[in-house]
């Protein structure tokens, strides 16, 4: 069984029942043991050192700041409440939080692999949620102002009362195999020799399997037979649900969509295995890191031989 | 193999490459053979009679109307372009379209099962897309006005240039089994004796399997072991991707969330089979119709015996 992919495995109970009670949320915000993960322009505050971890703030730290922060209740864990706070307006956030020299705001994609597994999951949830709130200040239906409700579970329009819920965008991603070869592609601007599984957003009016067939055909021209679901992964850039599949190619005549991809090609299994095992020079191929579901899909293809 | 569920199976090619060319879209709109499916307040124009079908309009009909209609290119089929037009502003739409006595605007949920299979799929796509455009007139980030692009593939903010894409909301739906029984629930306001599979939106920061476990636990208190993907279905009310699973209950001690559900209970396999076969009186149980993935999930549970 391949290593687990990153971002699942959050230990938090999202407290769906209780969070409807705003007095309860207010009480949690006042508790001494409540923990806050601070996000500054979508970067997360991380304690530096050989074993980095989330730098949890307490209400004391939050109260010391300009009080226009917005909290999102992420959930409960062993009786303790965990919130995300968006402090993007601060000028010198590390200084304001008293974290200079101890903790640093880091890019989530860069730091996630170095965090404890369950903390990466918490960060995925926090980043997606905070990002959604920041970009949904107005009602898309009427243009009115929206405000959060249910501890950040959703937003409500102050003008037309429409409720808006965070989006989660389903993405179909597939390793397409044809005997001992699999189809991979690369986008313009990626690091040299990096290839990955083809992927695309699932659109309205189609199933997962139809989306896989359409995306692969659009991007590579390859017709697809059987499609099989393998695993899913929350991907917090911005807020996708990656739905990982194996798909079977019916031929190998690539017709590239040069708008979407710079290149697509079939790769021999031995070459993929060599790259997965770290010999990217020998394989002349770089694959996505273990944190990505594309890596998982490739590892399970190799393992199934 | 159970009957197919409704709404997949669209024959249209969404023309992802070509639709980036607005001159091409304009040319399609002028062609004599281009077909339009008219939606009026999300109802679809259907030719009446023993074999109802979509009442396709031509550009002649569209040109006769007030020209503030908005077209969405659904795709191509055998060289013919198919658009959806939102004509919700019209007062007497059947009269304006010259359809009185021949075609009628019908509720999509009510009429879908009586349409040819591939037309139900086209309608699912059209309804989700038109609904999304109508409710995304403003930019949620800055409050500016948005306009469609790419033949209705997305919208762009006129103020901040942000691009907005149609949402597809992934929903986890599961038949939860425990030996020869399965867990079903009902919401307040449903027709008497109607029960269905438990379901809920997949949130940011969780996998499909985690969403199934969380939703079932929240709504019924039942702990879940294995979760297995079975099938998916686009559901155009408003624009969900139903992801259907089988889940295994670890015990049968229900703790109902009375906010979400009016009741939840375990039902014997024989009783479910009886209801699926149409004897809803004898079973004292009504199940969702064959068009719904819940029905498919129950049928595959029965078939697996």
XYZ file of C-alpha atoms in Angstrom:
610
model
C 0.000 0.000 0.000
C 1.528 3.346 -1.035
C 2.118 6.134 1.518
C -0.933 8.201 2.344
C -1.484 11.402 0.400
C -1.420 14.698 2.248
C -4.331 16.831 3.594
C -6.858 14.151 4.639
C -6.882 12.983 8.275
C -8.067 16.045 10.187
C -8.739 15.114 13.829
C -11.236 17.970 14.220
C -14.946 17.477 14.837
C -16.573 20.232 12.741
C -19.365 20.519 15.343
C -22.111 20.905 12.765
C -24.903 20.759 15.394
C -23.446 23.114 17.967
C -22.106 25.781 15.606
C -25.646 26.907 14.787
C -25.622 28.489 18.307
C -23.805 31.810 18.087
C -23.683 32.213 21.899
C -21.715 28.967 22.032
C -19.270 30.281 19.413
C -18.824 33.500 21.438
C -18.124 31.477 24.567
C -15.505 29.382 22.742
C -13.780 32.560 21.568
C -13.358 33.624 25.215
C -11.924 30.345 26.520
C -8.301 30.331 27.638
C -7.588 26.974 26.009
C -9.050 27.903 22.601
C -6.423 27.815 19.850
C -6.151 30.009 16.768
C -4.249 29.308 13.571
C -3.299 32.642 12.024
C -3.365 33.066 8.248
C -1.744 36.092 6.706
C -2.416 36.446 2.979
C -3.042 32.697 2.964
C 0.336 31.944 4.560
C 0.313 29.995 7.829
C 2.246 30.800 11.001
C 4.685 27.936 11.625
C 7.107 27.394 14.536
C 10.605 27.111 13.069
C 13.125 24.364 13.858
C 13.805 20.758 12.964
C 10.202 19.718 13.647
C 8.037 22.598 12.438
C 4.424 22.797 13.620
C 1.515 25.221 13.550
C 2.141 28.183 15.882
C -1.178 28.171 17.736
C -2.149 31.542 19.138
C -4.387 32.055 22.179
C -7.106 34.665 22.716
C -4.576 36.809 24.598
C -2.573 37.170 21.409
C -5.691 37.778 19.315
C -6.984 40.417 21.727
C -3.699 42.287 21.519
C -4.297 42.853 17.826
C -6.485 45.323 16.016
C -9.843 43.605 16.615
C -11.044 43.462 13.050
C -9.897 39.871 12.671
C -12.431 37.309 11.393
C -12.575 33.920 13.039
C -13.704 30.670 11.447
C -14.424 27.753 13.772
C -12.559 24.781 12.321
C -13.761 22.348 14.974
C -13.156 20.642 18.296
C -10.387 18.244 19.287
C -10.214 16.694 22.762
C -12.526 19.395 24.124
C -10.437 22.252 22.740
C -11.835 24.615 20.079
C -9.698 25.476 17.046
C -10.309 28.601 14.982
C -8.666 30.068 11.889
C -8.114 33.850 11.895
C -7.483 35.894 8.798
C -5.056 38.669 9.742
C -4.188 39.715 6.207
C -4.659 43.433 6.991
C -1.753 43.486 9.467
C 1.459 45.152 8.299
C 4.035 43.281 10.402
C 2.130 40.180 11.439
C 5.040 38.268 13.001
C 5.913 41.284 15.129
C 2.295 41.986 16.152
C 1.873 38.353 17.205
C 5.127 38.421 19.177
C 6.435 35.614 16.982
C 9.546 37.198 15.488
C 12.473 34.775 15.596
C 10.271 31.878 16.715
C 7.591 31.458 14.091
C 7.225 32.544 10.482
C 4.405 32.858 7.942
C 5.017 30.206 5.343
C 3.473 29.161 2.051
C 1.101 26.244 2.703
C 2.200 24.245 -0.329
C 5.859 24.573 0.655
C 5.471 23.810 4.364
C 2.704 21.189 4.402
C 4.997 18.209 3.877
C 7.121 19.190 6.887
C 4.164 19.505 9.293
C 2.720 16.642 11.375
C 0.205 14.761 9.183
C -2.931 15.929 11.037
C -1.701 19.538 11.106
C -1.419 19.544 7.311
C -5.082 18.501 7.252
C -6.067 21.321 9.602
C -4.191 23.808 7.449
C -5.872 22.560 4.279
C -9.273 23.158 5.832
C -8.239 26.546 7.282
C -6.690 27.850 4.059
C -9.665 26.908 1.859
C -12.163 28.387 4.296
C -10.315 31.657 4.946
C -9.702 32.134 1.221
C -13.388 31.596 0.434
C -14.509 34.138 3.040
C -12.041 36.728 1.759
C -13.332 36.351 -1.797
C -17.054 36.255 -0.970
C -17.631 39.598 0.683
C -20.417 40.443 -1.797
C -23.539 38.566 -2.825
C -23.099 37.286 -6.410
C -26.873 37.445 -6.917
C -27.598 41.052 -5.876
C -24.248 42.694 -5.122
C -25.114 43.329 -1.448
C -22.664 42.868 1.441
C -22.459 39.420 3.033
C -21.586 38.491 6.625
C -20.441 35.168 8.094
C -22.814 32.894 10.000
C -22.459 29.708 12.064
C -18.872 30.397 13.072
C -17.887 30.874 9.443
C -19.848 27.879 8.120
C -21.433 30.117 5.476
C -22.309 33.749 4.645
C -25.627 35.562 4.385
C -26.472 38.558 2.197
C -27.514 41.607 4.195
C -29.642 42.857 1.284
C -31.472 39.846 -0.168
C -30.982 37.258 2.628
C -29.482 34.738 0.181
C -27.315 32.141 1.931
C -23.962 31.343 0.366
C -21.953 28.233 1.167
C -18.227 27.649 0.643
C -17.420 26.062 -2.666
C -15.603 22.805 -3.097
C -14.653 22.263 -6.721
C -14.544 18.623 -7.787
C -11.609 17.842 -10.078
C -11.225 14.601 -12.016
C -7.605 13.431 -12.172
C -6.587 10.215 -13.881
C -3.605 8.059 -14.588
C -4.374 6.759 -18.073
C -2.743 3.430 -18.773
C -2.198 1.441 -21.955
C -0.467 -1.824 -21.132
C 2.942 -1.009 -19.686
C 2.764 2.706 -20.432
C 0.860 5.589 -18.931
C -0.135 8.998 -20.272
C 1.240 12.081 -18.529
C 1.267 15.736 -19.498
C 2.927 19.005 -18.607
C 1.785 22.613 -18.594
C 3.816 25.528 -19.865
C 5.894 27.122 -17.128
C 6.343 23.956 -15.065
C 9.890 23.030 -13.964
C 11.784 21.205 -16.713
C 10.994 17.473 -17.079
C 8.029 17.613 -14.658
C 5.020 15.600 -15.884
C 1.807 14.744 -14.075
C -1.550 13.012 -14.476
C -4.108 14.875 -16.592
C -6.863 16.617 -14.655
C -9.750 19.041 -15.014
C -12.780 20.451 -13.228
C -15.927 18.358 -13.320
C -18.634 20.463 -14.959
C -22.371 20.617 -14.443
C -24.312 17.907 -16.239
C -21.631 15.211 -16.235
C -20.591 12.262 -14.079
C -17.084 11.692 -12.731
C -16.468 9.125 -15.444
C -17.765 11.420 -18.194
C -15.552 14.236 -16.925
C -12.475 11.965 -17.062
C -13.308 10.963 -20.667
C -13.974 14.549 -21.744
C -10.865 16.031 -20.103
C -8.483 13.387 -21.424
C -9.981 13.651 -24.920
C -9.848 17.463 -24.882
C -6.273 17.699 -23.670
C -4.647 14.720 -25.382
C -7.086 13.343 -27.954
C -6.846 9.903 -26.339
C -10.136 7.951 -26.267
C -10.871 6.308 -22.905
C -12.481 2.960 -22.068
C -12.982 1.924 -18.466
C -12.661 4.489 -15.646
C -12.184 3.349 -12.052
C -12.319 5.486 -8.884
C -9.300 5.028 -6.610
C -9.094 7.762 -3.969
C -9.852 11.414 -3.256
C -7.922 14.291 -1.722
C -8.850 17.769 -0.512
C -6.553 20.229 -2.291
C -6.529 23.674 -0.666
C -5.338 25.718 -3.684
C -8.008 27.114 -3.625
C -10.553 24.522 -2.541
C -10.736 21.464 -4.745
C -11.708 17.877 -4.176
C -9.302 15.871 -6.305
C -11.052 12.662 -7.384
C -8.372 10.222 -8.452
C -9.066 7.566 -11.088
C -7.393 4.976 -13.236
C -8.490 5.182 -16.850
C -7.808 2.849 -19.732
C -6.573 4.307 -23.034
C -8.046 2.800 -26.196
C -5.164 3.949 -28.402
C -1.973 6.014 -28.179
C -2.468 8.619 -30.927
C -1.962 11.878 -29.047
C -3.545 15.064 -30.421
C -2.292 17.745 -28.082
C -4.373 20.748 -26.965
C -1.529 23.259 -26.918
C -3.716 25.784 -25.071
C -3.914 23.530 -22.001
C -0.675 21.546 -22.259
C 2.853 22.023 -23.495
C 3.347 18.306 -23.968
C 1.745 14.910 -23.338
C 3.346 11.514 -23.847
C 3.169 7.853 -22.865
C 5.858 6.790 -20.384
C 7.147 3.252 -19.807
C 6.410 1.727 -16.406
C 10.116 1.198 -15.624
C 10.854 4.851 -16.278
C 7.980 5.975 -14.032
C 9.182 3.602 -11.274
C 12.720 4.975 -11.574
C 11.464 8.564 -11.230
C 9.216 7.641 -8.283
C 12.195 6.020 -6.568
C 14.068 9.307 -6.797
C 16.323 8.754 -9.801
C 14.908 11.694 -11.720
C 18.203 12.154 -13.584
C 18.333 8.586 -14.832
C 14.647 8.614 -15.742
C 14.918 12.109 -17.230
C 11.531 12.639 -15.569
C 10.246 14.461 -12.486
C 6.886 13.473 -10.987
C 4.676 15.321 -8.479
C 5.712 14.907 -4.811
C 4.147 12.285 -2.498
C 1.774 14.901 -1.068
C -0.131 15.004 -4.387
C -2.725 12.445 -5.395
C -1.041 12.160 -8.824
C 1.931 10.576 -7.052
C -0.409 8.184 -5.223
C -2.133 7.219 -8.486
C 1.221 6.510 -10.137
C 2.438 4.504 -7.142
C -0.695 2.362 -7.203
C -0.273 1.781 -10.935
C 3.309 0.594 -10.301
C 2.256 -1.514 -7.308
C -0.434 -3.291 -9.333
C 2.011 -4.670 -11.896
C -27.232 -4.458 -13.609
C -29.823 -1.921 -12.412
C -31.369 0.637 -14.817
C -29.214 3.665 -15.491
C -29.809 6.749 -13.389
C -30.999 9.928 -15.052
C -29.013 12.988 -16.238
C -25.739 11.412 -17.404
C -25.345 10.520 -21.083
C -25.308 13.900 -22.817
C -24.382 13.460 -26.501
C -23.041 17.019 -26.720
C -19.396 17.872 -27.319
C -18.782 20.891 -25.068
C -16.293 22.263 -27.618
C -13.824 23.435 -25.012
C -11.177 24.404 -27.625
C -13.383 26.252 -30.076
C -15.531 28.151 -27.580
C -12.593 30.391 -26.672
C -13.202 32.048 -30.085
C -16.056 34.547 -29.710
C -16.355 35.075 -33.483
C -17.071 31.364 -33.816
C -19.808 31.613 -31.153
C -21.347 34.585 -32.998
C -21.343 32.626 -36.217
C -23.068 29.643 -34.554
C -25.756 31.971 -33.226
C -26.559 33.028 -36.807
C -26.796 29.541 -38.307
C -30.211 28.333 -39.451
C -29.708 24.856 -38.013
C -28.605 26.034 -34.547
C -31.013 24.905 -31.833
C -31.991 26.693 -28.628
C -33.502 25.203 -25.499
C -35.530 27.914 -23.778
C -35.566 28.113 -19.979
C -38.132 30.320 -18.307
C -37.568 30.710 -14.561
C -35.695 27.388 -14.743
C -38.617 25.601 -16.400
C -37.965 23.959 -19.763
C -40.097 24.222 -22.918
C -41.405 20.737 -23.728
C -43.520 19.555 -26.680
C -46.675 17.985 -25.252
C -48.118 14.603 -26.218
C -47.513 10.928 -25.550
C -43.766 11.237 -26.255
C -42.707 14.616 -24.863
C -39.408 16.113 -25.985
C -37.516 19.383 -25.770
C -39.142 22.067 -27.924
C -36.039 23.307 -29.773
C -36.301 26.888 -30.951
C -34.395 28.315 -33.930
C -32.765 31.712 -34.322
C -35.911 32.941 -36.089
C -37.880 32.427 -32.899
C -35.130 33.961 -30.771
C -34.871 36.998 -33.026
C -38.593 37.614 -32.718
C -38.158 38.149 -28.980
C -36.888 41.102 -27.039
C -33.162 40.665 -27.677
C -31.975 40.767 -24.119
C -31.800 36.972 -23.935
C -28.557 35.380 -22.798
C -27.246 32.353 -24.636
C -25.061 29.619 -23.225
C -23.417 27.269 -25.697
C -24.127 23.757 -24.420
C -22.188 22.023 -27.190
C -22.216 20.407 -30.608
C -23.991 17.274 -31.788
C -23.654 15.934 -35.327
C -22.439 19.320 -36.525
C -25.356 21.224 -34.967
C -24.843 23.763 -32.174
C -27.103 23.684 -29.122
C -27.587 26.711 -26.882
C -29.601 27.350 -23.733
C -31.416 30.696 -23.544
C -32.688 32.230 -20.335
C -35.936 34.045 -21.158
C -37.083 34.532 -17.574
C -37.928 38.223 -18.143
C -40.704 37.425 -20.631
C -44.297 37.791 -19.408
C -46.083 35.253 -21.648
C -43.228 33.077 -22.850
C -45.317 30.370 -24.539
C -47.209 33.002 -26.513
C -44.058 34.948 -27.462
C -42.416 31.753 -28.692
C -45.536 30.813 -30.676
C -45.754 27.614 -28.657
C -49.202 27.945 -27.115
C -51.116 24.673 -27.387
C -48.061 22.771 -28.644
C -45.357 23.168 -26.013
C -45.372 24.118 -22.334
C -42.801 25.247 -19.776
C -42.435 22.392 -17.314
C -40.581 21.766 -14.093
C -37.350 19.898 -14.890
C -37.655 17.467 -11.986
C -41.214 16.577 -12.970
C -40.658 16.187 -16.717
C -37.130 14.689 -16.865
C -38.254 11.067 -16.542
C -40.629 11.438 -19.503
C -37.978 12.874 -21.859
C -35.650 10.821 -24.090
C -32.620 9.812 -21.970
C -30.090 12.076 -23.731
C -32.495 15.039 -23.611
C -32.730 14.743 -19.823
C -28.929 15.027 -19.787
C -28.982 18.133 -21.964
C -31.606 19.697 -19.704
C -29.556 18.933 -16.576
C -26.592 20.756 -18.066
C -28.729 23.657 -19.330
C -30.616 24.157 -16.066
C -27.462 24.192 -13.887
C -25.642 26.574 -16.220
C -28.514 29.044 -16.700
C -29.223 29.066 -12.955
C -25.565 29.776 -12.173
C -25.395 32.695 -14.626
C -28.609 34.218 -13.221
C -27.230 34.107 -9.666
C -23.703 35.343 -10.477
C -24.343 38.765 -11.934
C -21.981 40.379 -9.379
C -18.400 39.640 -8.435
C -18.340 38.087 -4.926
C -14.846 39.515 -4.374
C -15.418 43.203 -5.207
C -19.148 43.625 -5.886
C -18.593 44.714 -9.524
C -20.748 43.596 -12.446
C -19.771 40.383 -14.243
C -20.306 39.409 -17.879
C -20.255 35.977 -19.559
C -17.279 34.768 -21.571
C -16.520 31.764 -23.780
C -20.140 31.227 -24.791
C -21.188 31.134 -21.142
C -18.301 28.938 -19.979
C -17.550 31.447 -17.196
C -17.981 35.105 -16.161
C -15.489 37.941 -15.772
C -15.706 40.908 -13.408
C -15.799 44.242 -15.227
C -14.183 45.984 -12.240
C -11.418 43.696 -10.939
C -11.021 41.256 -13.881
C -11.523 38.246 -11.585
C -12.682 35.182 -13.490
C -15.548 33.191 -12.012
C -16.374 29.631 -12.999
C -19.663 27.781 -12.566
C -19.820 25.804 -9.348
C -20.443 22.115 -9.111
C -21.109 21.082 -5.524
C -19.943 17.564 -4.666
C -22.405 15.701 -2.441
C -21.637 12.423 -0.691
C -24.629 10.076 -0.644
C -24.452 6.615 0.872
C -26.519 3.533 1.427
C -25.314 2.398 4.843
C -25.693 -1.328 5.342
C -25.485 -3.551 8.404
C -25.982 -7.160 7.391
C -29.482 -7.511 5.953
C -30.564 -3.989 6.898
C -29.813 -0.546 5.579
C -30.040 2.908 7.115
C -32.415 5.426 5.545
C -33.685 8.785 6.730
C -36.394 11.320 5.977
C -36.552 15.095 6.184
C -39.449 17.071 7.570
C -41.998 18.013 4.906
C -41.332 14.998 2.683
C -44.351 12.964 1.495
C -45.478 10.444 4.128
C -43.433 7.215 4.322
C -40.722 8.495 1.929
C -37.193 7.559 3.047
C -33.888 7.966 1.226
C -30.139 7.479 1.569
C -28.370 9.999 3.824
C -26.402 12.692 2.008
C -24.518 15.922 2.533
C -22.187 18.372 0.847
C -18.494 17.502 0.858
C -16.674 20.319 2.642
C -13.223 21.790 2.172
C -10.447 19.809 3.837
C -12.037 16.355 3.639
C -12.018 13.358 1.311
C -15.125 11.694 -0.104
C -14.798 8.916 2.476
C -14.340 11.371 5.354
C -17.400 13.320 4.218
C -19.500 10.127 4.206
C -18.343 9.274 7.750
C -18.948 12.802 9.031
C -22.378 13.224 7.448
C -23.698 9.843 8.587
C -22.350 10.417 12.103
C -23.784 13.943 12.282
C -27.242 13.000 11.044
C -27.718 9.564 12.579
C -24.938 8.971 15.101
C -23.983 5.741 13.292
C -20.216 5.037 13.133
C -18.996 3.940 9.700
C -16.344 1.408 8.698
C -15.548 0.805 5.051
C -16.755 3.246 2.372
C -16.850 2.219 -1.278
C -17.487 4.426 -4.332
C -20.186 3.094 -6.653
C -21.362 5.742 -9.134
C -21.922 9.445 -9.626
C -24.734 11.574 -11.032
C -25.050 15.207 -12.032
C -28.047 16.622 -10.158
C -29.273 19.928 -11.572
C -31.066 21.268 -8.461
C -29.072 23.524 -8.411
C -25.773 22.011 -9.627
C -24.534 19.079 -7.577
C -22.382 16.100 -8.345
C -23.929 13.262 -6.350
C -21.177 10.795 -5.427
C -22.844 7.543 -4.505
C -21.244 5.134 -2.041
C -21.901 2.016 -0.063
C -20.913 2.406 3.580
C -20.712 -0.170 6.312
C -22.348 0.595 9.687
C -20.417 -0.484 12.764
C -23.488 -0.527 15.023
C -27.206 0.322 14.865
C -27.637 2.767 17.749
C -29.223 5.772 16.059
C -28.844 9.226 17.604
C -30.955 11.434 15.406
C -30.054 15.025 14.481
C -33.593 16.425 14.557
C -32.423 19.634 12.862
C -31.485 17.743 9.691
C -33.843 14.757 9.806
C -37.308 13.918 11.030
C -36.470 10.231 11.302
C -33.821 7.647 10.493
C -34.140 3.875 10.806
C -32.719 0.567 9.614
C -34.899 -1.214 7.047
C -34.894 -4.959 6.259
C -33.690 -5.940 2.784
C -37.012 -7.677 1.960
C -38.950 -4.548 2.792
C -36.680 -2.384 0.639
C -37.016 -4.858 -2.249
C -40.807 -4.805 -1.889
C -40.869 -0.996 -2.033
C -38.474 -0.919 -5.021
C -40.728 -3.382 -6.854
C -43.621 -0.955 -6.459
C -45.522 -2.417 -3.499
C -45.165 0.724 -1.401
C -48.405 -0.073 0.457
C -47.302 -3.535 1.519
C -43.815 -2.283 2.444
C -45.259 0.804 4.117
C -42.289 2.565 2.522
C -41.751 4.892 -0.441
C -38.270 5.188 -1.975
C -36.833 7.811 -4.357
C -37.706 7.277 -8.057
C -35.354 5.474 -10.498
C -34.028 8.823 -11.771
C -32.262 9.387 -8.417
C -28.930 7.840 -7.515
C -30.393 6.787 -4.129
C -32.642 4.391 -6.017
C -29.647 3.053 -7.960
C -27.659 2.573 -4.741
C -30.545 0.659 -3.152
C -31.008 -1.479 -6.264
C -27.335 -2.415 -6.297
C -27.501 -3.292 -2.595
C -30.447 -5.610 -3.330
C -28.762 -7.065 -6.418
C -25.616 -7.895 -4.471
C -27.410 -10.193 -2.008
